[in-house]
Amino acid sequence: EVVGRADLYRASEGRFRLLAAGDRIGPGDRVVVAGGGRVRLTAPGGAVVVESNGAVGVASGGRLALERGVLRLEASGGPALRVLDSGNDMVTLLRGRATIGLCEVRGTVAGSFETKGAGQATPEAREVTAQRLTVSVADGDVDLDGSLGQRLRATSGQEGGFEVNIRFDAAGA
């Protein structure tokens, strides 16, 4: 199902075109949904809805790669639905329904450095930008596997997430 405008980057063609209902997507392909749009993708393990201003790619092994925005996942009892983020963290919907989001978070890092017997050095505060992967489980079970070996399980009514791609802004570099 395609509501509004959505584009498909076909890896085999090396270009974008309008996404149409019934298009098959495979590894290397990307779906980009415009503002006000929505796309429902079906897979053996269930369905994935890419919300307005979202973008998702297809990785190897049937995994999806969330590039930006929000995905709603619904498991149908087949193979688990798997979604990667840009930091290579993976969300696995084992059963039920969940919402996954990837957004930018800005903040300030400040602190001091102290050495016994020496003075205190206080560096200037630095602005940082990170992406935050969040998962909210409506019902069912979701595994979150972080790229640094973290493992979380969220069940009905719970949330979880990771900070990914933390970078210091130019002034603090």
XYZ file of N, CA, C and O in Angstrom:
692
model
N 0.845 -1.178 0.000
C 0.000 0.000 0.000
C 0.888 1.238 0.000
O 1.829 1.340 0.782
N 0.598 2.191 -0.869
C 1.332 3.448 -0.955
C 0.328 4.589 -0.812
O -0.614 4.687 -1.598
N 0.519 5.430 0.198
C -0.315 6.610 0.394
C 0.582 7.830 0.236
O 1.607 7.933 0.892
N 0.211 8.753 -0.641
C 1.046 9.928 -0.888
C 2.219 9.558 -1.787
O 2.185 8.568 -2.504
N 3.266 10.351 -1.717
C 4.430 10.115 -2.569
C 5.495 9.309 -1.846
O 5.844 9.581 -0.704
N 6.016 8.319 -2.565
C 7.144 7.530 -2.076
C 8.001 7.170 -3.277
O 7.486 6.899 -4.364
N 9.300 7.204 -3.082
C 10.244 6.880 -4.148
C 10.969 5.586 -3.833
O 11.213 5.256 -2.668
N 11.311 4.873 -4.877
C 12.054 3.627 -4.775
C 13.382 3.804 -5.482
O 13.422 4.185 -6.654
N 14.476 3.579 -4.750
C 15.795 3.523 -5.379
C 16.041 2.065 -5.706
O 16.122 1.221 -4.807
N 16.097 1.777 -6.967
C 16.318 0.401 -7.419
C 17.819 0.234 -7.621
O 18.404 0.820 -8.521
N 18.468 -0.563 -6.776
C 19.921 -0.743 -6.826
C 20.368 -1.250 -8.195
O 21.397 -0.819 -8.708
N 19.598 -2.140 -8.775
C 19.981 -2.714 -10.069
C 19.943 -1.687 -11.196
O 20.619 -1.842 -12.202
N 19.177 -0.611 -11.015
C 19.073 0.439 -12.043
C 19.904 1.664 -11.685
O 20.166 2.504 -12.549
N 20.276 1.804 -10.406
C 21.087 2.938 -9.973
C 20.357 4.267 -10.013
O 20.978 5.310 -10.158
N 19.030 4.245 -9.857
C 18.281 5.505 -9.884
C 16.975 5.367 -9.101
O 16.528 4.270 -8.812
N 16.382 6.539 -8.785
C 15.089 6.590 -8.112
C 13.958 6.631 -9.131
O 14.121 7.133 -10.240
N 12.804 6.114 -8.719
C 11.564 6.261 -9.476
C 10.424 6.204 -8.471
O 10.620 5.857 -7.310
N 9.215 6.561 -8.895
C 8.067 6.489 -8.001
C 7.805 5.046 -7.586
O 7.881 4.139 -8.421
N 7.499 4.845 -6.323
C 7.139 3.529 -5.818
C 5.671 3.292 -6.127
O 4.837 4.180 -5.934
N 5.355 2.123 -6.612
C 3.970 1.763 -6.908
C 3.568 0.561 -6.073
O 4.404 -0.287 -5.739
N 2.289 0.474 -5.736
C 1.775 -0.681 -5.006
C 2.119 -1.940 -5.797
O 2.002 -1.970 -7.022
N 2.580 -2.968 -5.121
C 2.937 -4.225 -5.784
C 4.394 -4.337 -6.186
O 4.844 -5.411 -6.575
N 5.157 -3.220 -6.114
C 6.594 -3.301 -6.423
C 7.280 -4.239 -5.443
O 7.007 -4.213 -4.246
N 8.169 -5.074 -5.961
C 8.992 -5.931 -5.100
C 10.293 -5.198 -4.845
O 10.844 -4.578 -5.748
N 10.782 -5.296 -3.614
C 12.067 -4.681 -3.296
C 13.014 -5.753 -2.811
O 12.587 -6.771 -2.262
N 14.307 -5.528 -3.028
C 15.308 -6.511 -2.650
C 16.556 -5.842 -2.111
O 16.623 -4.611 -1.993
N 17.584 -6.619 -1.792
C 18.818 -6.081 -1.224
C 19.380 -4.933 -2.059
O 19.448 -5.017 -3.282
N 19.744 -3.859 -1.364
C 20.308 -2.682 -2.008
C 19.267 -1.639 -2.384
O 19.600 -0.484 -2.635
N 17.995 -2.019 -2.434
C 16.929 -1.069 -2.761
C 16.611 -0.208 -1.544
O 16.852 -0.607 -0.402
N 16.049 0.990 -1.797
C 15.656 1.919 -0.727
C 14.267 2.462 -1.014
O 13.925 2.698 -2.160
N 13.500 2.700 0.044
C 12.195 3.338 -0.051
C 12.273 4.630 0.752
O 12.651 4.615 1.927
N 11.907 5.753 0.109
C 11.921 7.061 0.750
C 10.509 7.634 0.656
O 9.982 7.803 -0.443
N 9.909 7.930 1.808
C 8.533 8.402 1.865
C 8.528 9.915 2.098
O 9.180 10.406 3.018
N 7.780 10.632 1.275
C 7.684 12.090 1.383
C 6.774 12.474 2.548
O 6.024 11.644 3.074
N 6.840 13.754 2.925
C 5.968 14.272 3.975
C 4.507 14.011 3.645
O 4.075 14.197 2.513
N 3.759 13.553 4.628
C 2.348 13.250 4.436
C 2.081 11.878 3.847
O 0.937 11.463 3.717
N 3.136 11.149 3.482
C 2.970 9.832 2.874
C 3.113 8.707 3.874
O 3.424 8.915 5.052
N 2.887 7.494 3.387
C 3.030 6.288 4.202
C 3.107 5.102 3.244
O 2.418 5.075 2.231
N 3.936 4.131 3.572
C 4.072 2.933 2.738
C 3.996 1.708 3.643
O 4.645 1.659 4.685
N 3.219 0.729 3.215
C 3.134 -0.550 3.933
C 3.836 -1.603 3.096
O 3.451 -1.866 1.955
N 4.887 -2.196 3.676
C 5.643 -3.258 3.021
C 5.286 -4.581 3.682
O 5.166 -4.644 4.911
N 5.136 -5.623 2.899
C 4.849 -6.938 3.470
C 6.047 -7.855 3.239
O 6.758 -7.734 2.240
N 6.246 -8.737 4.204
C 7.349 -9.702 4.163
C 6.833 -11.004 4.741
O 5.766 -11.028 5.365
N 7.574 -12.110 4.572
C 7.120 -13.392 5.130
C 6.850 -13.329 6.633
O 5.982 -14.020 7.137
N 7.570 -12.469 7.364
C 7.411 -12.399 8.816
C 6.367 -11.413 9.289
O 6.101 -11.310 10.477
N 5.755 -10.628 8.371
C 4.763 -9.649 8.799
C 4.741 -8.441 7.885
O 4.979 -8.539 6.681
N 4.481 -7.287 8.481
C 4.376 -6.046 7.707
C 5.145 -4.930 8.402
O 5.283 -4.923 9.627
N 5.621 -3.990 7.587
C 6.340 -2.827 8.080
C 5.720 -1.604 7.434
O 5.581 -1.546 6.209
N 5.338 -0.617 8.240
C 4.811 0.642 7.721
C 5.902 1.693 7.892
O 6.385 1.925 9.006
N 6.298 2.311 6.767
C 7.266 3.401 6.783
C 6.438 4.683 6.825
O 5.674 4.965 5.900
N 6.581 5.448 7.905
C 5.771 6.642 8.095
C 6.326 7.836 7.308
O 7.420 7.773 6.747
N 5.566 8.921 7.317
C 5.901 10.167 6.638
C 7.342 10.606 6.913
O 7.796 10.545 8.051
N 8.038 11.020 5.875
C 9.436 11.477 5.952
C 10.403 10.389 6.409
O 11.491 10.690 6.876
N 10.038 9.132 6.247
C 10.899 8.023 6.624
C 11.668 7.483 5.433
O 11.300 7.700 4.278
N 12.748 6.789 5.723
C 13.543 6.148 4.672
C 14.089 4.840 5.222
O 14.552 4.770 6.363
N 13.995 3.793 4.391
C 14.454 2.472 4.800
C 15.098 1.789 3.601
O 14.658 1.961 2.468
N 16.164 1.054 3.864
C 16.825 0.285 2.817
C 16.670 -1.192 3.118
O 16.291 -1.583 4.228
N 16.954 -2.019 2.131
C 16.898 -3.457 2.321
C 18.334 -3.968 2.386
O 19.108 -3.788 1.443
N 18.676 -4.565 3.515
C 20.016 -5.126 3.709
C 19.971 -6.618 3.384
O 18.917 -7.174 3.077
N 21.101 -7.269 3.478
C 21.159 -8.710 3.202
C 20.344 -9.486 4.230
O 20.086 -9.009 5.329
N 19.936 -10.665 3.880
C 19.203 -11.527 4.786
C 17.799 -11.049 5.108
O 17.224 -11.450 6.112
N 17.252 -10.168 4.278
C 15.894 -9.682 4.498
C 15.766 -8.650 5.596
O 14.662 -8.247 5.945
N 16.881 -8.192 6.148
C 16.827 -7.157 7.179
C 16.561 -5.801 6.543
O 16.954 -5.555 5.410
N 15.901 -4.924 7.293
C 15.683 -3.561 6.847
C 16.674 -2.650 7.548
O 17.040 -2.896 8.700
N 17.101 -1.596 6.875
C 18.030 -0.624 7.450
C 17.298 0.708 7.573
O 17.028 1.365 6.569
N 16.940 1.090 8.807
C 16.247 2.350 9.048
C 17.234 3.497 8.906
O 18.205 3.582 9.644
N 16.981 4.372 7.937
C 17.863 5.512 7.693
C 17.379 6.764 8.410
O 18.171 7.581 8.852
N 16.050 6.928 8.488
C 15.469 8.056 9.221
C 13.978 7.805 9.395
O 13.380 7.017 8.681
N 13.405 8.469 10.395
C 11.961 8.418 10.577
C 11.481 7.316 11.496
O 12.197 6.855 12.384
N 10.234 6.906 11.238
C 9.531 5.958 12.113
C 9.012 4.779 11.297
O 8.481 4.951 10.209
N 9.178 3.580 11.872
C 8.621 2.356 11.302
C 7.664 1.748 12.313
O 7.929 1.767 13.515
N 6.553 1.210 11.820
C 5.656 0.409 12.655
C 5.740 -1.023 12.151
O 5.562 -1.271 10.968
N 6.035 -1.956 13.050
C 6.198 -3.361 12.678
C 5.063 -4.202 13.249
O 4.633 -3.978 14.374
N 4.614 -5.166 12.451
C 3.579 -6.096 12.888
C 4.019 -7.499 12.480
O 4.141 -7.789 11.296
N 4.269 -8.360 13.466
C 4.687 -9.738 13.184
C 3.457 -10.589 12.866
O 2.384 -10.379 13.432
N 3.645 -11.551 11.947
C 2.523 -12.415 11.560
C 2.789 -13.895 11.833
O 2.068 -14.749 11.342
N 3.835 -14.182 12.596
C 4.105 -15.573 12.937
C 5.140 -16.240 12.053
O 5.513 -17.366 12.285
N 5.628 -15.565 11.032
C 6.683 -16.109 10.182
C 8.036 -15.788 10.778
O 8.169 -15.592 11.993
N 9.057 -15.684 9.924
C 10.386 -15.308 10.422
C 10.340 -13.945 11.124
O 9.544 -13.087 10.760
N 11.188 -13.766 12.124
C 11.231 -12.503 12.867
C 11.578 -11.352 11.934
O 12.346 -11.519 10.977
N 10.990 -10.180 12.188
C 11.328 -8.979 11.432
C 12.548 -8.345 12.079
O 12.589 -8.157 13.295
N 13.559 -7.996 11.262
C 14.812 -7.443 11.776
C 15.084 -6.091 11.123
O 15.005 -5.968 9.908
N 15.429 -5.105 11.980
C 15.700 -3.742 11.511
C 17.023 -3.283 12.090
O 17.243 -3.369 13.304
N 17.901 -2.788 11.225
C 19.187 -2.213 11.625
C 19.074 -0.697 11.635
O 18.295 -0.123 10.873
N 19.888 -0.034 12.467
C 19.993 1.415 12.378
C 21.360 1.763 11.796
O 22.152 0.871 11.466
N 21.647 3.048 11.682
C 22.892 3.482 11.048
C 24.128 3.146 11.875
O 25.239 3.170 11.365
N 23.958 2.820 13.145
C 25.077 2.415 13.992
C 25.231 0.908 14.069
O 26.011 0.397 14.843
N 24.450 0.181 13.287
C 24.469 -1.277 13.216
C 23.871 -1.952 14.448
O 24.154 -3.112 14.720
N 23.041 -1.223 15.200
C 22.256 -1.844 16.258
C 21.096 -2.560 15.567
O 20.615 -2.110 14.530
N 20.629 -3.669 16.137
C 19.553 -4.411 15.486
C 18.371 -4.607 16.428
O 18.532 -4.939 17.601
N 17.182 -4.379 15.863
C 15.919 -4.611 16.565
C 15.272 -5.819 15.908
O 15.120 -5.865 14.696
N 14.880 -6.806 16.715
C 14.234 -8.011 16.204
C 12.860 -8.139 16.844
O 12.757 -8.320 18.054
N 11.819 -8.018 16.018
C 10.461 -8.218 16.503
C 10.154 -9.704 16.436
O 10.058 -10.277 15.355
N 10.038 -10.317 17.608
C 9.801 -11.754 17.688
C 8.320 -12.083 17.503
O 7.970 -13.070 16.870
N 7.471 -11.252 18.098
C 6.024 -11.411 17.947
C 5.358 -10.108 18.371
O 5.915 -9.345 19.152
N 4.172 -9.839 17.827
C 3.412 -8.671 18.248
C 3.604 -7.460 17.355
O 3.848 -7.582 16.154
N 3.516 -6.275 17.985
C 3.597 -4.993 17.279
C 4.529 -4.047 18.020
O 4.514 -3.994 19.250
N 5.313 -3.287 17.257
C 6.230 -2.329 17.866
C 6.441 -1.150 16.930
O 6.241 -1.257 15.720
N 6.861 -0.031 17.507
C 7.207 1.170 16.742
C 8.677 1.462 16.973
O 9.148 1.442 18.116
N 9.396 1.732 15.884
C 10.820 2.032 15.951
C 11.033 3.419 15.360
O 10.503 3.731 14.293
N 11.819 4.247 16.041
C 12.111 5.585 15.543
C 13.587 5.888 15.601
O 14.309 5.375 16.463
N 14.037 6.720 14.682
C 15.425 7.174 14.661
C 15.383 8.691 14.515
O 14.831 9.209 13.548
N 15.903 9.402 15.522
C 15.866 10.860 15.472
C 17.187 11.438 15.966
O 17.961 10.762 16.640
N 17.426 12.697 15.604
C 18.625 13.389 16.076
C 18.367 14.006 17.439
O 17.289 14.537 17.699
N 19.378 13.926 18.300
C 19.316 14.510 19.631
C 20.552 15.385 19.795
O 21.668 14.946 19.529
N 20.352 16.633 20.212
C 21.476 17.549 20.441
C 21.626 17.776 21.939
O 20.643 17.797 22.668
N 22.866 17.967 22.371
C 23.105 18.214 23.779
C 24.457 18.855 24.006
O 25.208 19.126 23.063
N 24.769 19.103 25.252
C 26.035 19.715 25.637
C 26.771 18.769 26.581
O 26.158 18.200 27.491
N 28.064 18.612 26.346
C 28.910 17.794 27.212
C 29.854 18.740 27.936
O 30.528 19.560 27.314
N 29.889 18.640 29.275
C 30.765 19.492 30.069
C 31.264 18.694 31.263
O 30.635 17.716 31.670
N 32.379 19.109 31.810
C 32.913 18.423 32.984
C 34.271 18.963 33.331
O 34.758 19.911 32.709
N 34.891 18.350 34.305
C 36.224 18.790 34.699
C 37.139 17.588 34.806
O 36.688 16.444 34.899
N 38.429 17.858 34.792
C 39.437 16.814 34.908
C 40.325 17.197 36.082
O 40.870 18.301 36.123
N 40.455 16.287 37.033
C 41.249 16.591 38.218
C 42.322 15.536 38.428
O 42.083 14.352 38.212
N 43.513 15.978 38.839
C 44.621 15.090 39.160
C 45.046 15.389 40.592
O 45.226 16.556 40.958
N 45.213 14.350 41.389
C 45.603 14.543 42.780
C 46.903 15.332 42.855
O 47.877 15.013 42.181
N 46.901 16.395 43.659
C 48.083 17.219 43.836
C 48.265 18.273 42.751
O 49.229 19.027 42.772
N 47.375 18.333 41.786
C 47.475 19.334 40.724
C 46.169 20.124 40.681
O 45.182 19.779 41.314
N 46.186 21.154 39.895
C 44.997 21.991 39.753
C 43.909 21.306 38.934
O 44.109 20.254 38.325
N 42.778 21.928 38.955
C 41.620 21.418 38.214
C 41.583 22.063 36.833
O 41.697 23.264 36.703
N 41.441 21.254 35.812
C 41.311 21.768 34.452
C 39.859 21.646 34.033
O 39.274 20.567 34.126
N 39.284 22.743 33.609
C 37.891 22.724 33.174
C 37.828 23.053 31.692
O 37.943 24.210 31.299
N 37.672 22.031 30.856
C 37.568 22.305 29.430
C 36.231 22.981 29.120
O 35.280 22.904 29.895
N 36.201 23.642 27.980
C 34.958 24.290 27.568
C 33.905 23.239 27.228
O 34.232 22.144 26.767
N 32.667 23.583 27.473
C 31.555 22.694 27.123
C 31.519 22.518 25.609
O 31.876 23.428 24.858
N 31.111 21.322 25.174
C 31.047 21.034 23.732
C 29.640 20.589 23.365
O 28.987 19.858 24.111
N 29.209 21.028 22.206
C 27.921 20.601 21.676
C 28.111 19.264 20.968
O 29.109 19.056 20.262
N 27.172 18.347 21.172
C 27.219 17.050 20.509
C 25.867 16.780 19.849
O 24.836 17.292 20.273
N 25.928 15.975 18.802
C 24.721 15.525 18.121
C 24.798 14.006 18.038
O 25.843 13.451 17.720
N 23.702 13.356 18.349
C 23.654 11.898 18.272
C 22.330 11.495 17.643
O 21.392 12.283 17.588
N 22.288 10.283 17.158
C 21.018 9.724 16.731
C 20.545 8.823 17.855
O 21.332 8.151 18.511
N 19.250 8.829 18.085
C 18.655 7.997 19.127
C 17.702 7.019 18.474
O 16.778 7.412 17.776
N 17.956 5.733 18.688
C 17.065 4.679 18.240
C 16.142 4.356 19.407
O 16.617 4.057 20.499
N 14.833 4.458 19.185
C 13.880 4.127 20.239
C 12.920 3.049 19.757
O 12.554 3.019 18.585
N 12.553 2.182 20.652
C 11.614 1.107 20.350
C 10.537 1.124 21.414
O 10.834 1.147 22.608
N 9.288 1.124 20.980
C 8.152 1.058 21.877
C 7.330 -0.173 21.488
O 6.905 -0.298 20.343
N 7.121 -1.081 22.446
C 6.437 -2.339 22.163
C 4.965 -2.222 22.564
O 4.663 -2.052 23.747
N 4.078 -2.283 21.572
C 2.639 -2.241 21.855
C 2.212 -3.557 22.493
O 1.518 -3.569 23.507
N 2.591 -4.648 21.882
C 2.381 -5.971 22.464
C 3.382 -6.920 21.832
O 3.832 -6.715 20.726
N 3.789 -7.939 22.577
C 4.751 -8.901 22.066
C 6.120 -8.757 22.691
O 6.260 -8.228 23.791
N 7.146 -9.204 21.942
C 8.525 -9.214 22.423
C 9.464 -8.692 21.353
O 9.349 -9.060 20.182
N 10.418 -7.867 21.791
C 11.425 -7.298 20.899
C 12.790 -7.477 21.543
O 12.967 -7.195 22.727
N 13.762 -7.954 20.759
C 15.152 -7.986 21.188
C 15.877 -6.805 20.585
O 15.705 -6.505 19.398
N 16.693 -6.137 21.389
C 17.538 -5.045 20.920
C 18.981 -5.481 21.129
O 19.381 -5.768 22.264
N 19.735 -5.557 20.057
C 21.134 -5.964 20.117
C 21.996 -4.800 19.670
O 21.968 -4.406 18.501
N 22.762 -4.237 20.600
C 23.600 -3.090 20.299
C 24.878 -3.493 19.600
O 25.389 -4.594 19.782
N 25.405 -2.569 18.822
C 26.631 -2.832 18.075
C 27.844 -3.000 18.990
O 28.869 -3.517 18.576
N 27.722 -2.580 20.249
C 28.819 -2.723 21.209
C 28.580 -3.884 22.173
O 29.157 -3.947 23.250
N 27.694 -4.811 21.790
C 27.453 -6.003 22.589
C 26.333 -5.879 23.611
O 26.085 -6.820 24.365
N 25.635 -4.742 23.662
C 24.526 -4.608 24.597
C 23.355 -5.469 24.130
O 23.121 -5.602 22.945
N 22.616 -6.032 25.092
C 21.435 -6.842 24.761
C 20.306 -6.436 25.681
O 20.478 -6.413 26.892
N 19.176 -6.134 25.088
C 17.986 -5.775 25.852
C 16.802 -6.561 25.305
O 16.766 -6.896 24.123
N 15.842 -6.834 26.155
C 14.576 -7.400 25.693
C 13.478 -6.500 26.233
O 13.449 -6.187 27.410
N 12.589 -6.070 25.336
C 11.440 -5.261 25.733
C 10.182 -6.056 25.431
O 10.093 -6.717 24.393
N 9.222 -6.001 26.350
C 7.961 -6.716 26.168
C 6.809 -5.707 26.180
O 7.030 -4.499 26.319
N 5.614 -6.200 26.053
C 4.417 -5.352 25.956
C 4.458 -4.181 26.933
O 4.672 -4.359 28.126
N 4.280 -2.967 26.395
C 4.237 -1.758 27.208
C 5.589 -1.170 27.558
O 5.663 -0.106 28.166
N 6.688 -1.808 27.163
C 8.020 -1.302 27.503
C 8.661 -0.576 26.324
O 8.247 -0.727 25.175
N 9.691 0.205 26.651
C 10.474 0.913 25.644
C 11.950 0.644 25.883
O 12.358 0.313 26.983
N 12.750 0.812 24.834
C 14.193 0.667 24.936
C 14.841 1.435 23.809
O 14.162 1.935 22.918
N 16.162 1.537 23.858
C 16.837 2.239 22.776
C 18.319 2.376 22.995
O 18.860 1.945 24.018
N 18.960 2.974 21.993
C 20.404 3.204 22.000
C 20.705 4.583 21.439
O 19.977 5.091 20.593
N 21.815 5.166 21.904
C 22.369 6.363 21.278
C 23.364 5.873 20.243
O 24.195 5.012 20.544
N 23.287 6.380 19.030
C 24.198 5.948 17.967
C 24.788 7.161 17.264
O 24.224 8.237 17.280
N 25.925 6.961 16.650
C 26.566 7.994 15.829
C 26.737 9.312 16.572
O 26.334 10.370 16.099
N 27.350 9.268 17.739
C 27.594 10.499 18.501
C 28.741 11.241 17.836
O 29.787 10.677 17.552
N 28.528 12.525 17.582
C 29.589 13.339 16.967
C 29.634 14.701 17.644
O 28.609 15.240 18.047
N 30.830 15.212 17.769
C 31.014 16.551 18.341
C 30.884 17.562 17.214
O 31.417 17.370 16.126
N 30.156 18.639 17.484
C 29.995 19.669 16.479
C 31.339 20.352 16.225
O 32.255 20.266 17.032
N 31.456 21.052 15.114
C 32.720 21.620 14.642
C 33.466 22.406 15.707
O 34.670 22.293 15.828
N 32.780 23.192 16.507
C 33.441 24.007 17.524
C 34.138 23.147 18.561
O 35.138 23.549 19.128
N 33.624 21.939 18.821
C 34.227 21.078 19.850
C 35.136 20.018 19.283
O 35.627 19.190 19.999
N 35.357 20.039 17.971
C 36.163 18.983 17.338
C 37.623 19.108 17.650
O 38.142 20.122 17.964
